[in-house]
XYZ file of C-alpha atoms in Angstrom:
666
model
C 91.509 107.167 114.562
C 93.236 110.362 113.457
C 94.133 110.313 109.762
C 97.414 112.149 109.018
C 97.345 114.814 106.311
C 98.504 113.630 102.898
C 102.055 114.292 101.751
C 102.422 117.116 99.203
C 103.297 116.129 95.678
C 106.375 118.416 95.930
C 108.318 119.610 98.939
C 109.100 123.351 99.067
C 112.774 124.266 98.761
C 112.579 126.245 101.967
C 111.220 123.170 103.767
C 113.802 120.763 102.408
C 116.292 119.555 105.007
C 118.743 118.791 102.231
C 118.479 122.327 100.834
C 118.877 123.830 104.269
C 121.899 121.662 104.961
C 123.514 122.474 101.633
C 122.844 126.212 102.065
C 124.450 126.203 105.509
C 127.412 124.182 104.232
C 127.751 126.488 101.208
C 127.656 129.666 103.303
C 130.123 128.195 105.746
C 132.487 127.124 102.960
C 132.169 130.535 101.232
C 132.966 132.336 104.490
C 135.923 130.076 105.173
C 137.120 130.408 101.575
C 136.881 134.221 101.675
C 138.752 134.332 104.969
C 141.430 131.882 103.867
C 141.904 133.293 100.403
C 141.844 136.889 101.744
C 144.577 136.088 104.229
C 146.493 134.236 101.541
C 146.118 137.134 99.098
C 147.278 139.685 101.677
C 150.168 137.502 102.694
C 151.272 136.850 99.135
C 150.889 140.523 98.158
C 152.958 141.718 101.118
C 155.538 139.034 100.649
C 155.841 139.776 96.928
C 156.254 143.524 97.608
C 158.847 142.899 100.283
C 160.733 140.584 97.980
C 160.577 143.195 95.250
C 161.931 145.890 97.618
C 164.660 143.589 98.773
C 165.500 142.903 95.174
C 165.645 146.656 94.526
C 167.943 147.180 97.456
C 170.228 144.400 96.332
C 170.301 145.540 92.731
C 170.744 149.197 93.685
C 173.468 148.261 96.125
C 175.320 146.294 93.498
C 174.888 149.076 90.969
C 176.096 151.683 93.479
C 179.353 149.780 94.020
C 179.965 149.681 90.311
C 179.123 153.373 89.900
C 181.316 154.361 92.874
C 184.522 153.965 90.933
C 183.152 155.623 87.825
C 181.877 158.509 89.889
C 185.264 158.729 91.622
C 186.906 158.876 88.275
C 184.147 161.117 86.963
C 183.623 158.710 84.106
C 180.223 159.797 82.883
C 180.148 157.288 80.052
C 180.598 154.386 82.379
C 177.860 155.734 84.610
C 175.463 156.019 81.683
C 176.219 152.456 80.675
C 175.447 151.284 84.204
C 172.206 153.294 84.354
C 171.116 151.923 80.977
C 171.755 148.430 82.178
C 169.817 149.101 85.394
C 166.768 150.541 83.682
C 166.589 147.563 81.379
C 165.638 145.390 84.350
C 161.857 144.761 84.742
C 160.314 147.118 87.221
C 162.829 149.975 86.873
C 161.365 152.915 85.091
C 164.275 155.389 85.501
C 167.572 156.113 87.277
C 170.049 158.999 87.793
C 173.259 159.803 89.617
C 173.660 163.045 91.524
C 176.941 164.578 92.559
C 177.641 165.593 96.104
C 176.517 169.083 95.360
C 173.175 167.825 94.112
C 173.807 168.282 90.465
C 172.853 165.586 87.986
C 175.887 163.672 86.923
C 174.034 161.284 84.657
C 170.452 160.047 84.181
C 168.434 157.471 82.217
C 164.683 157.533 81.508
C 164.062 159.627 84.510
C 160.333 160.348 84.736
C 158.722 163.204 86.392
C 157.173 161.900 89.569
C 154.295 164.224 89.170
C 153.426 162.618 85.844
C 153.787 159.050 87.079
C 151.326 156.943 88.986
C 152.309 157.726 92.516
C 150.763 154.600 93.886
C 152.629 152.407 91.364
C 156.050 154.231 91.281
C 158.402 154.316 94.212
C 161.710 156.302 94.562
C 164.770 154.559 95.935
C 167.833 156.710 96.942
C 171.298 155.407 97.789
C 174.262 157.550 98.860
C 177.600 156.755 97.274
C 180.716 156.950 99.409
C 184.289 156.458 98.551
C 184.831 153.185 100.462
C 188.143 152.513 98.752
C 189.486 155.791 99.965
C 188.299 154.984 103.399
C 190.126 151.659 103.244
C 193.344 153.515 102.701
C 192.909 154.983 106.133
C 191.156 158.154 105.250
C 187.681 159.254 106.274
C 184.513 158.343 104.257
C 183.820 160.853 101.546
C 180.377 161.226 99.953
C 180.731 161.232 96.271
C 177.039 161.696 95.474
C 173.853 159.681 95.403
C 171.924 157.378 93.083
C 168.159 157.596 92.650
C 166.096 154.833 91.089
C 162.342 154.864 90.254
C 160.699 151.451 90.712
C 157.385 150.682 88.940
C 155.270 148.064 90.819
C 152.726 147.554 88.033
C 154.144 144.147 87.233
C 153.901 143.190 90.909
C 150.256 144.334 91.030
C 149.685 142.420 87.790
C 150.949 139.260 89.409
C 148.803 139.948 92.444
C 145.738 140.519 90.260
C 146.482 137.325 88.415
C 146.706 135.549 91.746
C 143.409 137.114 92.819
C 141.787 136.009 89.556
C 143.024 132.503 90.177
C 141.608 132.620 93.696
C 138.246 133.852 92.419
C 138.278 131.194 89.704
C 139.017 128.563 92.315
C 136.105 129.797 94.443
C 133.809 129.751 91.393
C 134.899 126.217 90.602
C 134.234 125.242 94.207
C 130.770 126.858 94.082
C 130.031 125.186 90.754
C 131.177 121.892 92.184
C 128.910 122.428 95.171
C 125.978 123.204 92.865
C 126.710 120.106 90.799
C 127.048 118.113 94.002
C 123.718 119.503 95.213
C 121.992 118.662 91.924
C 123.495 115.195 91.877
C 122.595 114.717 95.533
C 119.075 115.903 94.780
C 118.740 113.396 91.951
C 120.191 110.391 93.730
C 119.227 111.190 97.300
C 116.559 113.830 97.791
C 114.262 112.855 94.879
C 114.357 109.108 95.706
C 113.569 109.875 99.332
C 110.657 112.066 98.217
C 109.481 109.323 95.842
C 109.702 106.748 98.612
C 107.692 109.092 100.810
C 105.036 109.435 98.133
C 105.062 105.662 97.647
C 104.517 105.217 101.366
C 101.554 107.572 101.083
C 100.211 105.465 98.217
C 100.928 102.351 100.233
C 98.693 103.656 102.988
C 95.895 104.016 100.467
C 96.316 101.473 97.686
C 99.307 99.208 98.442
C 101.304 100.223 95.351
C 104.971 99.160 95.146
C 107.851 101.266 93.800
C 108.293 100.735 90.068
C 110.499 103.695 89.088
C 113.690 102.109 87.659
C 115.705 105.096 88.899
C 114.902 104.048 92.447
C 115.826 100.405 91.914
C 119.494 100.904 91.124
C 122.104 98.711 92.889
C 122.878 101.258 95.597
C 121.683 102.263 99.032
C 118.528 103.945 97.720
C 117.808 100.912 95.559
C 118.277 98.663 98.566
C 115.869 100.860 100.530
C 113.362 100.802 97.636
C 113.581 97.000 97.281
C 113.136 96.625 101.023
C 110.116 98.892 100.734
C 108.732 96.745 97.891
C 109.291 93.609 99.957
C 107.402 95.213 102.806
C 104.620 96.205 100.387
C 104.452 92.644 99.039
C 104.263 91.151 102.514
C 101.702 93.710 103.658
C 99.685 93.193 100.476
C 99.755 89.436 100.961
C 98.806 89.822 104.608
C 96.018 92.245 103.729
C 94.762 89.917 100.981
C 94.790 87.000 103.404
C 92.862 89.067 105.929
C 90.393 90.246 103.285
C 89.976 86.680 102.014
C 89.369 85.475 105.547
C 86.888 88.289 106.147
C 85.173 87.545 102.837
C 85.125 83.839 103.647
C 83.697 84.506 107.096
C 81.097 86.864 105.614
C 80.254 84.280 102.956
C 79.870 81.579 105.598
C 77.727 83.913 107.685
C 75.575 84.700 104.641
C 75.222 80.977 103.924
C 74.170 80.312 107.492
C 71.660 83.162 107.309
C 70.341 81.755 104.029
C 69.992 78.260 105.485
C 68.329 79.577 108.640
C 65.960 81.734 106.592
C 64.919 78.859 104.351
C 64.704 76.436 107.291
C 62.534 78.901 109.190
C 60.347 79.449 106.148
C 60.128 75.678 105.658
C 58.964 75.174 109.236
C 56.335 77.898 108.925
C 55.271 77.134 105.359
C 51.586 76.451 104.924
C 52.037 75.089 101.413
C 54.771 73.939 99.066
C 54.440 76.864 96.644
C 55.334 79.384 99.357
C 58.575 77.678 100.414
C 59.564 77.099 96.784
C 59.103 80.763 95.898
C 60.783 81.955 99.107
C 63.758 79.631 98.562
C 64.170 80.686 94.933
C 64.095 84.357 95.889
C 66.570 83.952 98.768
C 69.017 82.084 96.525
C 68.731 84.788 93.845
C 69.451 87.482 96.450
C 72.412 85.510 97.815
C 74.015 84.803 94.424
C 72.875 87.825 92.417
C 71.209 85.591 89.820
C 68.360 87.064 87.802
C 65.662 84.399 87.878
C 64.896 81.082 89.546
C 62.368 78.348 88.843
C 61.527 74.892 90.168
C 60.653 71.684 88.320
C 58.924 68.748 90.019
C 59.192 65.111 88.972
C 55.987 63.626 87.611
C 55.948 60.183 89.191
C 53.777 58.548 86.535
C 55.885 59.589 83.519
C 59.284 60.255 85.079
C 59.385 63.699 83.441
C 60.195 67.051 84.994
C 57.268 69.441 84.740
C 57.042 73.054 85.821
C 55.847 73.715 89.352
C 54.743 77.154 88.076
C 56.689 78.657 90.953
C 59.223 81.416 90.159
C 61.338 83.918 92.002
C 59.702 87.290 92.674
C 59.315 89.473 89.582
C 60.145 86.722 87.099
C 56.693 86.663 85.527
C 57.030 90.359 84.696
C 60.690 90.583 83.653
C 60.912 87.224 81.876
C 57.340 86.594 80.732
C 58.386 84.803 77.531
C 60.717 82.464 79.431
C 57.979 81.728 81.964
C 55.477 80.893 79.229
C 57.923 78.651 77.340
C 59.091 76.834 80.474
C 55.653 76.167 81.926
C 54.539 74.365 78.781
C 57.732 72.256 78.632
C 58.484 68.871 80.165
C 61.960 67.332 80.239
C 63.058 63.731 80.393
C 66.230 62.503 82.043
C 69.265 63.960 80.239
C 67.208 66.555 78.362
C 68.328 70.185 78.709
C 69.682 71.600 81.960
C 67.045 70.164 84.349
C 67.253 66.770 82.656
C 71.032 66.695 83.111
C 70.576 67.216 86.837
C 67.978 64.441 86.952
C 70.315 62.133 85.053
C 73.550 62.787 86.962
C 71.884 63.496 90.335
C 74.171 66.480 90.899
C 74.474 70.146 89.986
C 74.868 71.276 86.369
C 76.302 74.605 85.198
C 76.216 76.935 82.192
C 79.610 78.621 82.462
C 79.919 79.636 78.794
C 77.339 81.497 76.675
C 77.970 79.051 73.810
C 76.462 76.248 75.892
C 73.034 77.865 75.543
C 72.962 76.766 71.903
C 72.554 73.153 73.025
C 69.216 73.882 74.718
C 65.809 74.451 73.163
C 65.331 77.548 75.309
C 68.876 78.791 74.609
C 67.905 81.339 71.957
C 65.192 82.753 74.193
C 67.609 82.991 77.123
C 70.193 84.798 74.986
C 67.598 87.278 73.715
C 66.763 88.142 77.326
C 70.409 88.798 78.174
C 70.836 85.617 80.228
C 74.294 84.150 79.608
C 74.730 81.565 82.334
C 72.841 79.296 84.647
C 72.891 76.500 87.167
C 70.526 73.775 88.299
C 70.479 71.726 91.484
C 68.658 68.546 92.538
C 65.932 68.404 95.169
C 66.115 65.198 97.178
C 63.697 63.235 99.279
C 65.894 60.688 100.993
C 68.013 59.423 98.074
C 65.567 60.153 95.266
C 65.519 63.226 93.029
C 62.000 64.644 93.152
C 62.659 68.037 91.613
C 65.185 70.434 90.128
C 65.761 74.093 90.967
C 67.168 76.002 88.006
C 68.567 79.540 87.939
C 69.737 81.877 85.182
C 72.090 84.857 85.407
C 73.221 87.712 83.183
C 76.806 86.413 83.383
C 78.272 82.905 82.995
C 78.009 80.892 86.217
C 81.258 79.155 87.126
C 81.079 75.767 88.897
C 81.334 76.219 92.650
C 81.609 73.184 94.921
C 80.749 75.149 98.058
C 77.675 76.613 96.387
C 76.674 73.170 95.134
C 76.918 71.793 98.684
C 74.895 74.739 99.964
C 72.227 74.182 97.329
C 72.187 70.477 98.173
C 71.323 71.384 101.767
C 68.666 73.791 100.524
C 67.361 71.077 98.194
C 67.034 68.742 101.169
C 65.067 71.429 103.044
C 62.784 71.944 100.047
C 62.474 68.171 99.629
C 61.288 67.844 103.200
C 58.620 70.462 102.571
C 57.561 68.667 99.385
C 57.494 65.355 101.242
C 55.496 66.951 104.021
C 53.105 68.294 101.398
C 52.810 64.822 99.926
C 52.107 63.371 103.335
C 49.533 66.061 104.025
C 47.913 65.417 100.656
C 48.032 61.670 101.221
C 46.599 62.163 104.693
C 43.795 64.302 103.316
C 43.135 61.745 100.605
C 43.220 58.954 103.161
C 40.837 60.873 105.384
C 38.608 61.543 102.415
C 38.776 57.903 101.402
C 38.076 56.900 104.981
C 35.064 59.148 104.994
C 34.039 57.834 101.604
C 34.663 54.287 102.781
C 32.594 54.952 105.873
C 29.809 56.328 103.766
C 30.238 53.473 101.315
C 30.236 50.975 104.149
C 27.110 52.521 105.580
C 25.567 52.460 102.138
C 26.858 48.934 101.666
C 25.320 47.824 104.933
C 22.121 49.460 103.860
C 22.316 47.717 100.489
C 23.330 44.451 102.095
C 20.465 44.724 104.526
C 18.176 45.347 101.610
C 19.736 42.587 99.507
C 19.658 40.083 102.348
C 16.232 41.147 103.515
C 14.735 40.778 100.039
C 15.489 37.050 99.561
C 14.810 36.355 103.225
C 11.416 38.038 102.947
C 10.761 36.040 99.794
C 11.678 32.776 101.504
C 9.614 33.556 104.606
C 6.633 34.830 102.648
C 6.562 31.911 100.209
C 7.021 29.434 103.075
C 4.176 31.093 104.981
C 1.955 31.081 101.905
C 2.765 27.408 101.253
C 1.982 26.523 104.849
C -1.418 28.185 104.604
C -2.214 26.358 101.375
C -1.225 23.032 102.915
C -3.432 23.688 105.928
C -6.281 24.590 103.573
C -5.672 21.514 101.446
C -4.621 23.585 98.425
C -1.583 22.143 96.611
C -1.840 23.941 93.277
C 0.797 26.663 94.042
C 3.052 24.620 96.291
C 5.628 23.884 93.586
C 5.713 27.516 92.460
C 6.296 28.632 96.060
C 9.099 26.136 96.460
C 10.721 27.325 93.197
C 10.643 30.941 94.359
C 12.074 29.916 97.717
C 14.953 28.195 95.881
C 15.617 31.297 93.736
C 15.703 33.544 96.796
C 17.963 31.086 98.573
C 20.380 30.994 95.623
C 20.531 34.776 95.613
C 21.163 34.849 99.334
C 23.888 32.243 98.960
C 25.528 34.266 96.201
C 25.647 37.335 98.411
C 27.181 35.409 101.232
C 29.733 33.821 98.885
C 30.751 37.268 97.591
C 31.323 38.468 101.123
C 33.393 35.430 101.936
C 35.409 35.730 98.696
C 36.191 39.391 99.359
C 37.263 38.606 102.900
C 39.598 35.869 101.630
C 41.018 38.081 98.879
C 41.786 40.940 101.229
C 43.343 38.653 103.802
C 45.461 36.877 101.172
C 43.992 33.485 102.020
C 42.542 32.808 98.581
C 44.212 29.787 96.990
C 44.660 29.742 93.206
C 45.364 26.835 90.898
C 47.302 28.886 88.355
C 48.372 27.045 85.225
C 48.488 27.547 81.467
C 44.926 27.585 80.092
C 43.133 28.745 76.989
C 41.287 31.931 77.814
C 38.935 31.434 74.863
C 37.445 28.358 76.556
C 36.697 30.394 79.683
C 34.807 32.944 77.606
C 32.663 30.114 76.270
C 31.759 29.000 79.814
C 30.799 32.562 80.747
C 28.697 32.955 77.612
C 26.774 29.735 78.310
C 26.119 30.701 81.942
C 24.930 34.194 81.092
C 22.941 33.246 77.989
C 19.537 33.617 79.733
C 20.447 37.142 80.807
C 21.454 38.112 77.264
C 18.178 36.693 75.997
C 16.133 38.507 78.629
C 17.225 41.908 77.225
C 17.619 40.744 73.640
C 21.331 41.630 73.709
C 23.822 40.594 71.070
C 26.986 39.023 72.439
C 30.115 38.560 70.305
C 33.649 37.367 70.960
C 36.432 38.982 68.893
C 39.828 37.296 68.971
C 42.765 39.466 67.821
C 45.436 37.618 69.803
C 47.953 35.356 68.110
C 47.777 33.010 71.083
C 44.935 32.924 73.619
C 46.686 30.854 76.278
C 47.703 32.474 79.572
C 48.562 31.591 83.139
C 45.508 31.855 85.423
C 43.102 30.045 87.730
C 40.065 29.090 85.555
C 37.565 29.345 88.386
C 38.759 32.799 89.473
C 38.964 34.242 85.939
C 35.523 32.782 85.126
C 34.187 34.701 88.121
C 35.878 37.886 86.817
C 34.359 37.458 83.350
C 30.895 36.724 84.762
C 31.072 39.798 87.023
C 32.169 42.093 84.173
C 29.676 40.642 81.674
C 26.887 40.774 84.257
C 27.553 44.484 84.758
C 27.607 45.014 80.988
C 24.237 43.237 80.674
C 22.780 45.078 83.659
C 23.678 48.577 82.395
C 23.045 48.030 78.676
C 19.853 49.045 76.983
C 17.713 46.361 75.316
C 18.774 45.312 71.826
C 22.325 46.599 72.444
C 25.583 44.746 71.790
C 28.104 43.438 74.284
C 31.519 42.444 72.920
C 34.337 40.460 74.478
C 37.707 41.092 72.775
C 40.929 39.094 73.185
C 44.217 40.643 72.037
C 47.890 40.957 72.850
C 48.472 43.688 75.445
C 50.009 46.691 73.583
C 51.761 48.139 76.657
C 52.771 44.865 78.353
C 54.998 42.385 76.606
C 53.964 38.726 76.999
C 50.542 39.642 78.382
C 47.094 38.817 77.050
C 44.420 41.540 77.267
C 40.662 41.035 77.633
C 38.223 43.892 76.883
C 34.529 43.793 77.898
C 32.791 46.461 75.797
C 29.238 47.629 76.407
C 27.000 50.394 75.062
C 25.466 51.366 78.379
C 25.499 54.514 80.503
C 29.295 54.522 80.940
C 31.392 55.679 83.896
C 32.219 59.345 84.706
C 35.870 60.405 84.346
C 36.264 61.086 88.055
C 35.124 57.532 88.896
C 37.236 55.516 86.430
C 39.820 54.716 89.112
C 37.702 54.611 92.269
C 35.131 52.326 90.707
C 37.263 49.330 91.735
C 37.227 50.240 95.429
C 35.060 48.066 97.631
C 31.614 49.309 98.596
C 31.791 51.812 95.676
C 29.284 52.016 92.849
C 29.166 54.440 89.941
C 26.934 57.441 90.398
C 25.288 56.557 87.072
C 24.559 52.949 87.975
C 23.959 52.644 91.683
C 20.530 54.254 91.618
C 17.966 51.558 90.954
C 20.443 49.020 89.611
C 20.878 47.019 92.750
C 24.137 45.303 93.558
C 26.481 45.509 96.512
C 29.514 47.279 95.035
C 31.669 44.186 95.630
C 31.879 42.698 92.153
C 34.510 45.055 90.684
C 36.485 45.065 93.922
C 36.631 41.243 93.780
C 37.741 41.454 90.122
C 40.480 43.920 91.049
C 41.815 41.670 93.802
C 41.819 38.554 91.585
C 43.526 40.210 88.605
C 46.239 41.958 90.632
C 46.961 38.717 92.491
C 47.440 37.072 89.091
C 50.080 39.695 88.219
C 47.892 41.600 85.784
C 46.161 44.976 85.644
C 42.500 45.985 85.432
C 41.081 49.361 84.488
C 38.054 51.117 83.032
C 37.825 53.603 80.165
C 35.275 55.094 77.832
C 33.724 53.470 74.796
C 32.956 55.612 71.784
C 30.267 56.796 71.235
C 28.680 55.449 74.437
C 29.260 52.920 77.132
C 32.305 51.683 78.970
C 35.199 49.294 78.451
C 36.551 47.188 81.292
C 39.959 45.706 80.470
C 42.314 43.369 82.281
C 45.565 41.605 81.442
C 46.965 38.187 82.315
C 50.537 36.928 81.902
C 51.041 34.793 78.829
C 54.340 33.452 80.174
C 55.136 31.943 83.552
C 56.371 34.449 86.105
């Protein structure tokens, strides 16, 4: 596209069409005026001179008739009177009367022609005849002649005055033309030039005409207002086009952003990568300075830092990073908490809003004046919050909020996928552990079953030999040992059957309101020989205001015996085992039972997994015997009663196994 050269700020006079037109008109009018006024001057001058000559002839003729009689009578006095009267007329500078012989009969103010201005003085001569004599029938007789000098200075004066008037008229006409040109320049040429310059500005910056001299109620003003209307319409059209282009570009950028994040989400190997990539892409798209992501801690319901930031944040905003990563926010607390509470975007559109937040002072010191936070969803649940801060206030933007909601869904899917992958890995690990535990369990079960079976078979074989030999001394001892081994074998089989029923949900409970303190007494009586065998001290501490709860006595007795048996098994001789009853501090209307021992304890990593079936503690499974089913059976019974069971450390040594039971009907 060829760009035309810019208009000059001023147009040269020689290039102005108006100047050229006025010069041509002026020259033409001057030429016409000179021609017309010259012809008029010549005509008036000639006509005035001819009139003056005619007047001379008439006056001289009249004077000659009057002098004729006086000359006939030779009355010199009368002639002098006539000449004096004649010379008194304007334009007559002298007169005389000559006789027929040429002599001067009379004269008045007769100048010497040589001394007069020849071009201004003219001599008029008139012969005088005796007409009266000729009327009497005689011939004409020349009596003499009359000479008159006429001065035309007054005629030239009138002509000069006329010429001055003509020149004055031409000067007035020229002045009028100059005034007309100046006025035309002001009201016509300058506005047109200004409109031209405005059109040049229009082509570059869409500026309307604002000069009040161009907006007068006349033709130029009408043209200027029409120009302004055109500018307004063009400006509006251009703005609409620019807005549409900007909108299209913004939509394209949003689509690129979504595609980029979606692509990164599909290729992401871990959650941290997609979080950081998403934060950085959003910062690039919006121009925000820093971005960070919080994740919801499922156990506490608090938002904790994911320790994932946009690129460069740890260098540029180290203090903010340190403060944020050690913070946790509840619902409604600070900007992330607001998002968690209202499940929608939150904005910091005024710097004063920073004062409401604990990190507000730190943000202000770093030059951050605005921010925004958006929820991260998995299905309909908020699982995280992405927060951003900018160096300028961030105004609420519905379109941006919708965009960030889509991005939050993408991030949520990655987080969910990460959860599933983690859960899958944990499940696989648990499956492997369960397989190993099952193999170990089968090994233990084989050993446990084989031991009493061997005892039964061996004692039966030994008894048979003694009977054949007629020896009956040891028969009763053999039978007693066979009964002990059989009881142990029966117990193992009962545990397997109980666990199978519990897991299948086929265990029937007779749940009713019972006194838990009575159950502890039954357990103490049953386990008394075991306490005595290791010289253990057993005590029951009751801190509960009411020891009644809803439970099945048989099932809870089994739980207490299992827990107390473990405490006895893993306690050193002469130690103390305590059973404590109290109101559950974290569960209203629940009764809590604590079994406290001073044994080897349970490692931290095994406090939760110890209740899984086929699992034994690494500190207790070596040489302690057991099948790893007791705690699993306890867990199933307590949870099916609506309570909880867990393990924790005893200070200074040992472990505490606690469970709760509902004190009110549920």
